[in-house]
Amino acid sequence: MPTREELLAFIAENPGKAGKREIARHFGITGAARIPLKKQLKELAADGVIEKRKKRMIRPGDLPSVFVVNLTRRTRDGELLGVPTNWDPEHGKEPFVLILQEGRRGKSGPQVGVGDRALVRLTEQDPGSEAAYCARVIRRLQKQESTILGILRKDPTTNAVHLEPVDRRVREVDLDPRDLKGAESGDLVSVSVHKAGRYGISRATVAERIGSMNSEHAVSEIALHTQGIPSVFPDEVLAEAENATPVSQQNREDWRQVPLITIDPADAKDHDDAVYAQPDDDPDNPGGYVVYVAIADVAAYVTPGSAMDQEAEKRGNSVYFPDRVIPMLPERISNDLCSLREKEDRPAMATRMVFDAKGKKIAHSFHRVLMRSAAKLSYQQAQKAIEGVLDEKTEMLLDDVLKPLWAAYAVLRKGRDKRAPLELDLPERKILLKKDGTVDRVVVPERLDAHKLIEEFMIQANVAAAETLESKNSPLLYRIHDASTPEKLENLRDFLSTMDIKLPHQGGLRASVFNNILDRVKDSPNAPLVNEVVLRSQAQAEYHPHNIGHFGLNLRRYAHFTSPIRRYADLIVHRALISSLKLGKDGLPSGFEDKLEIIAGEISTAERRAMLAERETIDRLIALWLSDQVGAKFTGRIAGVTKSGLFVRLQDSGADGFVPASTIGNDYYAYEEAAHALIGRSTGETYQLGDIVDVRLVEAAPFAGALRFEILSPGKITADRGRRKPTTNKKNWSKQRDKPAGLRKSKSRKKR
């Protein structure tokens, strides 16, 4: 018989795999000798030194052979680490598990990333790993929420309280009315479920009162919850940020005498880029300019594998709402140590770029510097100064700083015009809030030359970063934008043909082809329509370690370098520059390139997630703003056409709403995809993408961020359409406009 110590050693060496049969086989125990073995194992269990789980023996605190992990971070080398979801705190701090994503025979396993939840199987331990265990992914699991977000509802007759969850897939939950944390009916709250039986309604208590649904804060919380965006920094991340100390000038070039300035929105709290320009004094470059772009040196404070780095990768980017930002990095870093504040010393990664008189970049170099911003200006402030409206600050900067910047931009613009990037004209709406967080009004900010100047300087700095890293054979994340698919181009071609505009069939299309089309309709009633359809024909930009170029910008190589405070991709590019140019020891760790493709997918997903959250918040705020105007008439433009109806965007506010096809006119409306239109089969009455129409607001649902309109304008009757014989029973569609929405037959809607 094995000794007690030998048994424990075998169980420890085979966590989750040592059953009675395996133990007996290992020690050569057969027949009646198994009886004393069973007795010995029972004694060990009684003493609490082993536990039995599904016919397997493990030590308390050991993991079973198959278990679930939450993937929380990456190592400095980019390896994924997770922690077990069901860990007993009595066994100490939860152990880290190194996650292997390739299968047993080298085949690719399920792809998972930071923030995911996965079922894994223990495997042999990696002796060089910082993790206590090593496991392979069996499959990726759906995330489980520890709290539920929703609207608190009170029944005035019974005083019963329940939660109406934000996620419609979650059932309503009864709440304990004795512990509501001061929440009232209609408030947004998060709750913790204490009992969730298999049948019936779960019971829970309020964990946090977020506030009235009328406030922006509550509305943006819904978006954060539904998109799974982390908004609270872990204690270890905040502690690491607070313990960070300002970087000294050691091993840095001193650029404090270069009059770099920041130009940002008036309400910006962090300033991650500064610019300066001057005429090139090289006689071989007449009319040329030297442009300096300095970017906050986040890599000096956020090192690979640190708590801040893990959290930044998990978030991927900052998320911007009308009255607040959910930052990628703690405010101690983003708004203080890395913000290029006026008249304060700050570390920066900088590029010096030389352009000839035609706007072609002829040289560039990168530097790790200590800088001091000469001034902080808003876009409007800088623009007014150039137009002759000066204030005390801009008067001092006009001749030596602002005028050279605008002169350099005029040179760079020549190069941009020759490059001919895609020039879509699609104004973005901005919500202005009152002090109580409710909507005041919706505006379309003016597009200034100051905006375009900073944009072009940043584009050139990004190009310089990509070119440098490519020349050094360094791994990097490109910002890529693929050309349109043949299917999307064919749809666009069919649509443009309805306006007598031809899109070439042969050869690879360049952005300039689309620009020529946009120029043809510029300042015409069809301009917004054509811009919208051209946008929909384009692919979505993303991050990837393999370059295919950037179609929209018409650039062969492009990488994001200019915003490491708010984008993790930029931080990776900074580290790659530090490593390849030998600018410090805080660059990319060796072997990191093997993880880049997975990380690129993670942060591309995080970017789309942030965009959805921002859009959902705006939609909900506007629906809330318009909820007391049900019955009012508005003018809008048809912004989308589907088989089921029309999407209409209001001209004044940019609010989007839906017109169900079953509520339109007295005809059966067929969807013609190529024309982006609904066309009456009997009358030829046409509602097309881009048409200006009058609508009545029928319903506003702030909770869902949805508006429903009734169309008041008749459709266009075009000569070439003629009258068409209806193909359905007339009783399914006639007189639809005269019936209340709730009484219309669902049969006709289904057919549409």
mmCIF file of N, CA and C in Angstrom, residues 403-490:
data_model
loop_
_atom_site.group_PDB
_atom_site.id
_atom_site.type_symbol
_atom_site.label_atom_id
_atom_site.label_comp_id
_atom_site.label_asym_id
_atom_site.label_seq_id
_atom_site.Cartn_x
_atom_site.Cartn_y
_atom_site.Cartn_z
ATOM 1 N N LYS A 403 -0.002 81.240 -37.783
ATOM 2 C CA LYS A 403 0.140 81.451 -39.231
ATOM 3 C C LYS A 403 1.038 80.396 -39.880
ATOM 4 N N PRO A 404 2.175 80.023 -39.278
ATOM 5 C CA PRO A 404 2.962 78.927 -39.866
ATOM 6 C C PRO A 404 2.205 77.596 -39.901
ATOM 7 N N LEU A 405 1.369 77.348 -38.891
ATOM 8 C CA LEU A 405 0.573 76.122 -38.897
ATOM 9 C C LEU A 405 -0.382 76.104 -40.092
ATOM 10 N N TRP A 406 -1.069 77.199 -40.317
ATOM 11 C CA TRP A 406 -2.019 77.264 -41.431
ATOM 12 C C TRP A 406 -1.293 77.235 -42.780
ATOM 13 N N ALA A 407 -0.113 77.840 -42.833
ATOM 14 C CA ALA A 407 0.666 77.792 -44.080
ATOM 15 C C ALA A 407 1.122 76.363 -44.365
ATOM 16 N N ALA A 408 1.531 75.646 -43.329
ATOM 17 C CA ALA A 408 1.931 74.252 -43.504
ATOM 18 C C ALA A 408 0.734 73.403 -43.922
ATOM 19 N N TYR A 409 -0.444 73.696 -43.347
ATOM 20 C CA TYR A 409 -1.643 72.954 -43.717
ATOM 21 C C TYR A 409 -2.000 73.187 -45.188
ATOM 22 N N ALA A 410 -1.797 74.404 -45.672
ATOM 23 C CA ALA A 410 -2.067 74.693 -47.087
ATOM 24 C C ALA A 410 -1.174 73.841 -47.989
ATOM 25 N N VAL A 411 0.067 73.612 -47.544
ATOM 26 C CA VAL A 411 0.990 72.766 -48.302
ATOM 27 C C VAL A 411 0.534 71.301 -48.238
ATOM 28 N N LEU A 412 0.199 70.831 -47.044
ATOM 29 C CA LEU A 412 -0.237 69.442 -46.883
ATOM 30 C C LEU A 412 -1.544 69.172 -47.626
ATOM 31 N N ARG A 413 -2.366 70.203 -47.726
ATOM 32 C CA ARG A 413 -3.638 70.035 -48.423
ATOM 33 C C ARG A 413 -3.434 69.759 -49.911
ATOM 34 N N LYS A 414 -2.353 70.304 -50.470
ATOM 35 C CA LYS A 414 -2.032 70.009 -51.873
ATOM 36 C C LYS A 414 -1.760 68.514 -52.042
ATOM 37 N N GLY A 415 -1.006 67.972 -51.101
ATOM 38 C CA GLY A 415 -0.732 66.541 -51.154
ATOM 39 C C GLY A 415 -1.992 65.724 -50.944
ATOM 40 N N ARG A 416 -2.861 66.181 -50.047
ATOM 41 C CA ARG A 416 -4.121 65.476 -49.811
ATOM 42 C C ARG A 416 -4.993 65.502 -51.058
ATOM 43 N N ASP A 417 -5.089 66.676 -51.709
ATOM 44 C CA ASP A 417 -5.911 66.788 -52.915
ATOM 45 C C ASP A 417 -5.396 65.861 -54.016
ATOM 46 N N LYS A 418 -4.070 65.742 -54.119
ATOM 47 C CA LYS A 418 -3.492 64.855 -55.125
ATOM 48 C C LYS A 418 -3.767 63.395 -54.774
ATOM 49 N N ARG A 419 -3.725 63.088 -53.486
ATOM 50 C CA ARG A 419 -3.984 61.715 -53.035
ATOM 51 C C ARG A 419 -5.454 61.340 -53.223
ATOM 52 N N ALA A 420 -6.346 62.319 -53.093
ATOM 53 C CA ALA A 420 -7.792 62.148 -53.324
ATOM 54 C C ALA A 420 -8.406 61.070 -52.437
ATOM 55 N N PRO A 421 -8.414 61.267 -51.118
ATOM 56 C CA PRO A 421 -9.133 60.324 -50.256
ATOM 57 C C PRO A 421 -10.638 60.489 -50.451
ATOM 58 N N LEU A 422 -11.394 59.547 -49.937
ATOM 59 C CA LEU A 422 -12.850 59.600 -50.045
ATOM 60 C C LEU A 422 -13.377 60.792 -49.249
ATOM 61 N N GLU A 423 -14.147 61.654 -49.902
ATOM 62 C CA GLU A 423 -14.620 62.900 -49.288
ATOM 63 C C GLU A 423 -16.133 62.851 -49.113
ATOM 64 N N LEU A 424 -16.595 62.144 -48.103
ATOM 65 C CA LEU A 424 -18.028 62.079 -47.825
ATOM 66 C C LEU A 424 -18.469 63.293 -47.020
ATOM 67 N N ASP A 425 -19.636 63.821 -47.323
ATOM 68 C CA ASP A 425 -20.184 64.970 -46.608
ATOM 69 C C ASP A 425 -21.392 64.498 -45.811
ATOM 70 N N LEU A 426 -21.136 64.053 -44.583
ATOM 71 C CA LEU A 426 -22.200 63.532 -43.719
ATOM 72 C C LEU A 426 -22.075 64.184 -42.345
ATOM 73 N N PRO A 427 -22.720 65.329 -42.147
ATOM 74 C CA PRO A 427 -22.608 66.052 -40.872
ATOM 75 C C PRO A 427 -23.057 65.184 -39.698
ATOM 76 N N GLU A 428 -22.347 65.308 -38.573
ATOM 77 C CA GLU A 428 -22.696 64.543 -37.379
ATOM 78 C C GLU A 428 -23.431 65.436 -36.389
ATOM 79 N N ARG A 429 -24.440 64.881 -35.766
ATOM 80 C CA ARG A 429 -25.213 65.640 -34.784
ATOM 81 C C ARG A 429 -24.521 65.586 -33.421
ATOM 82 N N LYS A 430 -24.728 66.627 -32.639
ATOM 83 C CA LYS A 430 -24.180 66.686 -31.281
ATOM 84 C C LYS A 430 -25.287 67.114 -30.336
ATOM 85 N N ILE A 431 -25.420 66.394 -29.233
ATOM 86 C CA ILE A 431 -26.460 66.700 -28.253
ATOM 87 C C ILE A 431 -25.901 67.630 -27.188
ATOM 88 N N LEU A 432 -26.590 68.734 -26.962
ATOM 89 C CA LEU A 432 -26.238 69.663 -25.890
ATOM 90 C C LEU A 432 -27.208 69.443 -24.742
ATOM 91 N N LEU A 433 -26.672 69.306 -23.540
ATOM 92 C CA LEU A 433 -27.477 68.974 -22.373
ATOM 93 C C LEU A 433 -27.681 70.173 -21.457
ATOM 94 N N LYS A 434 -28.762 70.119 -20.697
ATOM 95 C CA LYS A 434 -28.993 71.095 -19.629
ATOM 96 C C LYS A 434 -28.211 70.657 -18.387
ATOM 97 N N LYS A 435 -28.241 71.476 -17.360
ATOM 98 C CA LYS A 435 -27.502 71.154 -16.136
ATOM 99 C C LYS A 435 -28.026 69.892 -15.465
ATOM 100 N N ASP A 436 -29.322 69.584 -15.663
ATOM 101 C CA ASP A 436 -29.885 68.399 -15.020
ATOM 102 C C ASP A 436 -29.667 67.126 -15.824
ATOM 103 N N GLY A 437 -28.907 67.224 -16.930
ATOM 104 C CA GLY A 437 -28.591 66.046 -17.723
ATOM 105 C C GLY A 437 -29.604 65.719 -18.789
ATOM 106 N N THR A 438 -30.661 66.512 -18.931
ATOM 107 C CA THR A 438 -31.645 66.283 -19.983
ATOM 108 C C THR A 438 -31.237 67.052 -21.237
ATOM 109 N N VAL A 439 -31.850 66.696 -22.369
ATOM 110 C CA VAL A 439 -31.477 67.288 -23.650
ATOM 111 C C VAL A 439 -31.952 68.736 -23.743
ATOM 112 N N ASP A 440 -31.058 69.603 -24.123
ATOM 113 C CA ASP A 440 -31.413 70.998 -24.385
ATOM 114 C C ASP A 440 -31.749 71.172 -25.861
ATOM 115 N N ARG A 441 -30.814 70.791 -26.727
ATOM 116 C CA ARG A 441 -31.053 70.862 -28.173
ATOM 117 C C ARG A 441 -30.032 69.991 -28.889
ATOM 118 N N VAL A 442 -30.274 69.768 -30.161
ATOM 119 C CA VAL A 442 -29.380 68.981 -30.998
ATOM 120 C C VAL A 442 -28.841 69.889 -32.090
ATOM 121 N N VAL A 443 -27.527 69.903 -32.260
ATOM 122 C CA VAL A 443 -26.906 70.784 -33.242
ATOM 123 C C VAL A 443 -25.982 69.972 -34.150
ATOM 124 N N VAL A 444 -25.653 70.580 -35.296
ATOM 125 C CA VAL A 444 -24.645 70.015 -36.197
ATOM 126 C C VAL A 444 -23.465 70.982 -36.169
ATOM 127 N N PRO A 445 -22.375 70.635 -35.463
ATOM 128 C CA PRO A 445 -21.244 71.558 -35.330
ATOM 129 C C PRO A 445 -20.642 71.916 -36.688
ATOM 130 N N GLU A 446 -20.190 73.152 -36.808
ATOM 131 C CA GLU A 446 -19.563 73.604 -38.043
ATOM 132 C C GLU A 446 -18.209 72.933 -38.225
ATOM 133 N N ARG A 447 -17.917 72.541 -39.443
ATOM 134 C CA ARG A 447 -16.645 71.898 -39.775
ATOM 135 C C ARG A 447 -15.650 72.992 -40.152
ATOM 136 N N LEU A 448 -14.636 73.211 -39.312
ATOM 137 C CA LEU A 448 -13.686 74.308 -39.479
ATOM 138 C C LEU A 448 -12.380 73.830 -40.102
ATOM 139 N N ASP A 449 -11.624 74.779 -40.664
ATOM 140 C CA ASP A 449 -10.286 74.448 -41.160
ATOM 141 C C ASP A 449 -9.388 73.984 -40.019
ATOM 142 N N ALA A 450 -9.641 74.495 -38.803
ATOM 143 C CA ALA A 450 -8.846 74.064 -37.649
ATOM 144 C C ALA A 450 -9.003 72.559 -37.417
ATOM 145 N N HIS A 451 -10.229 72.051 -37.599
ATOM 146 C CA HIS A 451 -10.442 70.601 -37.485
ATOM 147 C C HIS A 451 -9.651 69.856 -38.563
ATOM 148 N N LYS A 452 -9.745 70.345 -39.787
ATOM 149 C CA LYS A 452 -9.099 69.677 -40.913
ATOM 150 C C LYS A 452 -7.580 69.711 -40.772
ATOM 151 N N LEU A 453 -7.040 70.808 -40.232
ATOM 152 C CA LEU A 453 -5.591 70.925 -40.030
ATOM 153 C C LEU A 453 -5.095 69.831 -39.085
ATOM 154 N N ILE A 454 -5.723 69.735 -37.921
ATOM 155 C CA ILE A 454 -5.300 68.720 -36.951
ATOM 156 C C ILE A 454 -5.482 67.323 -37.530
ATOM 157 N N GLU A 455 -6.585 67.109 -38.217
ATOM 158 C CA GLU A 455 -6.838 65.796 -38.814
ATOM 159 C C GLU A 455 -5.737 65.407 -39.798
ATOM 160 N N GLU A 456 -5.335 66.342 -40.667
ATOM 161 C CA GLU A 456 -4.319 66.020 -41.671
ATOM 162 C C GLU A 456 -2.951 65.813 -41.028
ATOM 163 N N PHE A 457 -2.604 66.625 -40.018
ATOM 164 C CA PHE A 457 -1.329 66.433 -39.315
ATOM 165 C C PHE A 457 -1.284 65.051 -38.654
ATOM 166 N N MET A 458 -2.421 64.630 -38.053
ATOM 167 C CA MET A 458 -2.464 63.333 -37.383
ATOM 168 C C MET A 458 -2.350 62.196 -38.409
ATOM 169 N N ILE A 459 -3.014 62.346 -39.552
ATOM 170 C CA ILE A 459 -2.926 61.319 -40.598
ATOM 171 C C ILE A 459 -1.479 61.136 -41.034
ATOM 172 N N GLN A 460 -0.767 62.236 -41.250
ATOM 173 C CA GLN A 460 0.623 62.147 -41.695
ATOM 174 C C GLN A 460 1.517 61.525 -40.628
ATOM 175 N N ALA A 461 1.249 61.820 -39.357
ATOM 176 C CA ALA A 461 2.026 61.196 -38.275
ATOM 177 C C ALA A 461 1.760 59.694 -38.228
ATOM 178 N N ASN A 462 0.519 59.294 -38.454
ATOM 179 C CA ASN A 462 0.176 57.870 -38.476
ATOM 180 C C ASN A 462 0.866 57.144 -39.632
ATOM 181 N N VAL A 463 0.918 57.807 -40.779
ATOM 182 C CA VAL A 463 1.608 57.221 -41.937
ATOM 183 C C VAL A 463 3.096 57.055 -41.625
ATOM 184 N N ALA A 464 3.693 58.087 -41.023
ATOM 185 C CA ALA A 464 5.117 58.030 -40.683
ATOM 186 C C ALA A 464 5.404 56.874 -39.728
ATOM 187 N N ALA A 465 4.512 56.641 -38.765
ATOM 188 C CA ALA A 465 4.703 55.539 -37.818
ATOM 189 C C ALA A 465 4.670 54.197 -38.541
ATOM 190 N N ALA A 466 3.702 54.013 -39.428
ATOM 191 C CA ALA A 466 3.597 52.750 -40.171
ATOM 192 C C ALA A 466 4.821 52.533 -41.050
ATOM 193 N N GLU A 467 5.272 53.585 -41.727
ATOM 194 C CA GLU A 467 6.435 53.458 -42.609
ATOM 195 C C GLU A 467 7.696 53.108 -41.822
ATOM 196 N N THR A 468 7.875 53.744 -40.670
ATOM 197 C CA THR A 468 9.063 53.478 -39.861
ATOM 198 C C THR A 468 9.082 52.030 -39.378
ATOM 199 N N LEU A 469 7.967 51.566 -38.836
ATOM 200 C CA LEU A 469 7.921 50.208 -38.302
ATOM 201 C C LEU A 469 8.057 49.171 -39.409
ATOM 202 N N GLU A 470 7.468 49.452 -40.562
ATOM 203 C CA GLU A 470 7.594 48.527 -41.680
ATOM 204 C C GLU A 470 9.049 48.439 -42.141
ATOM 205 N N SER A 471 9.748 49.582 -42.166
ATOM 206 C CA SER A 471 11.151 49.595 -42.599
ATOM 207 C C SER A 471 12.051 48.852 -41.621
ATOM 208 N N LYS A 472 11.609 48.763 -40.354
ATOM 209 C CA LYS A 472 12.380 48.059 -39.327
ATOM 210 C C LYS A 472 11.937 46.603 -39.171
ATOM 211 N N ASN A 473 11.022 46.166 -40.033
ATOM 212 C CA ASN A 473 10.477 44.807 -39.943
ATOM 213 C C ASN A 473 9.889 44.523 -38.565
ATOM 214 N N SER A 474 9.282 45.549 -38.002
ATOM 215 C CA SER A 474 8.703 45.424 -36.667
ATOM 216 C C SER A 474 7.247 44.995 -36.755
ATOM 217 N N PRO A 475 6.781 44.180 -35.813
ATOM 218 C CA PRO A 475 5.339 43.889 -35.780
ATOM 219 C C PRO A 475 4.572 45.162 -35.445
ATOM 220 N N LEU A 476 3.406 45.324 -36.031
ATOM 221 C CA LEU A 476 2.566 46.484 -35.725
ATOM 222 C C LEU A 476 1.134 46.184 -36.075
ATOM 223 N N LEU A 477 0.233 46.984 -35.551
ATOM 224 C CA LEU A 477 -1.170 46.889 -35.917
ATOM 225 C C LEU A 477 -1.467 47.975 -36.947
ATOM 226 N N TYR A 478 -1.787 47.558 -38.154
ATOM 227 C CA TYR A 478 -2.212 48.508 -39.179
ATOM 228 C C TYR A 478 -3.674 48.874 -38.947
ATOM 229 N N ARG A 479 -4.029 50.069 -39.381
ATOM 230 C CA ARG A 479 -5.439 50.433 -39.494
ATOM 231 C C ARG A 479 -5.792 50.212 -40.956
ATOM 232 N N ILE A 480 -6.581 49.169 -41.223
ATOM 233 C CA ILE A 480 -6.850 48.805 -42.605
ATOM 234 C C ILE A 480 -8.307 49.118 -42.960
ATOM 235 N N HIS A 481 -8.520 49.386 -44.231
ATOM 236 C CA HIS A 481 -9.872 49.634 -44.740
ATOM 237 C C HIS A 481 -9.955 49.003 -46.124
ATOM 238 N N ASP A 482 -10.710 47.936 -46.231
ATOM 239 C CA ASP A 482 -10.794 47.194 -47.476
ATOM 240 C C ASP A 482 -11.680 47.922 -48.484
ATOM 241 N N ALA A 483 -11.488 47.603 -49.751
ATOM 242 C CA ALA A 483 -12.362 48.135 -50.798
ATOM 243 C C ALA A 483 -13.738 47.471 -50.693
ATOM 244 N N SER A 484 -14.717 48.054 -51.346
ATOM 245 C CA SER A 484 -16.082 47.531 -51.312
ATOM 246 C C SER A 484 -16.141 46.151 -51.959
ATOM 247 N N THR A 485 -17.053 45.335 -51.485
ATOM 248 C CA THR A 485 -17.249 44.017 -52.070
ATOM 249 C C THR A 485 -17.966 44.156 -53.417
ATOM 250 N N PRO A 486 -17.810 43.178 -54.311
ATOM 251 C CA PRO A 486 -18.518 43.235 -55.603
ATOM 252 C C PRO A 486 -20.031 43.360 -55.441
ATOM 253 N N GLU A 487 -20.575 42.703 -54.414
ATOM 254 C CA GLU A 487 -22.023 42.766 -54.195
ATOM 255 C C GLU A 487 -22.465 44.179 -53.844
ATOM 256 N N LYS A 488 -21.723 44.837 -52.950
ATOM 257 C CA LYS A 488 -22.079 46.207 -52.569
ATOM 258 C C LYS A 488 -21.910 47.165 -53.748
ATOM 259 N N LEU A 489 -20.873 46.950 -54.538
ATOM 260 C CA LEU A 489 -20.669 47.813 -55.710
ATOM 261 C C LEU A 489 -21.788 47.634 -56.726
ATOM 262 N N GLU A 490 -22.265 46.400 -56.893
ATOM 263 C CA GLU A 490 -23.345 46.166 -57.850
ATOM 264 C C GLU A 490 -24.630 46.842 -57.387
#
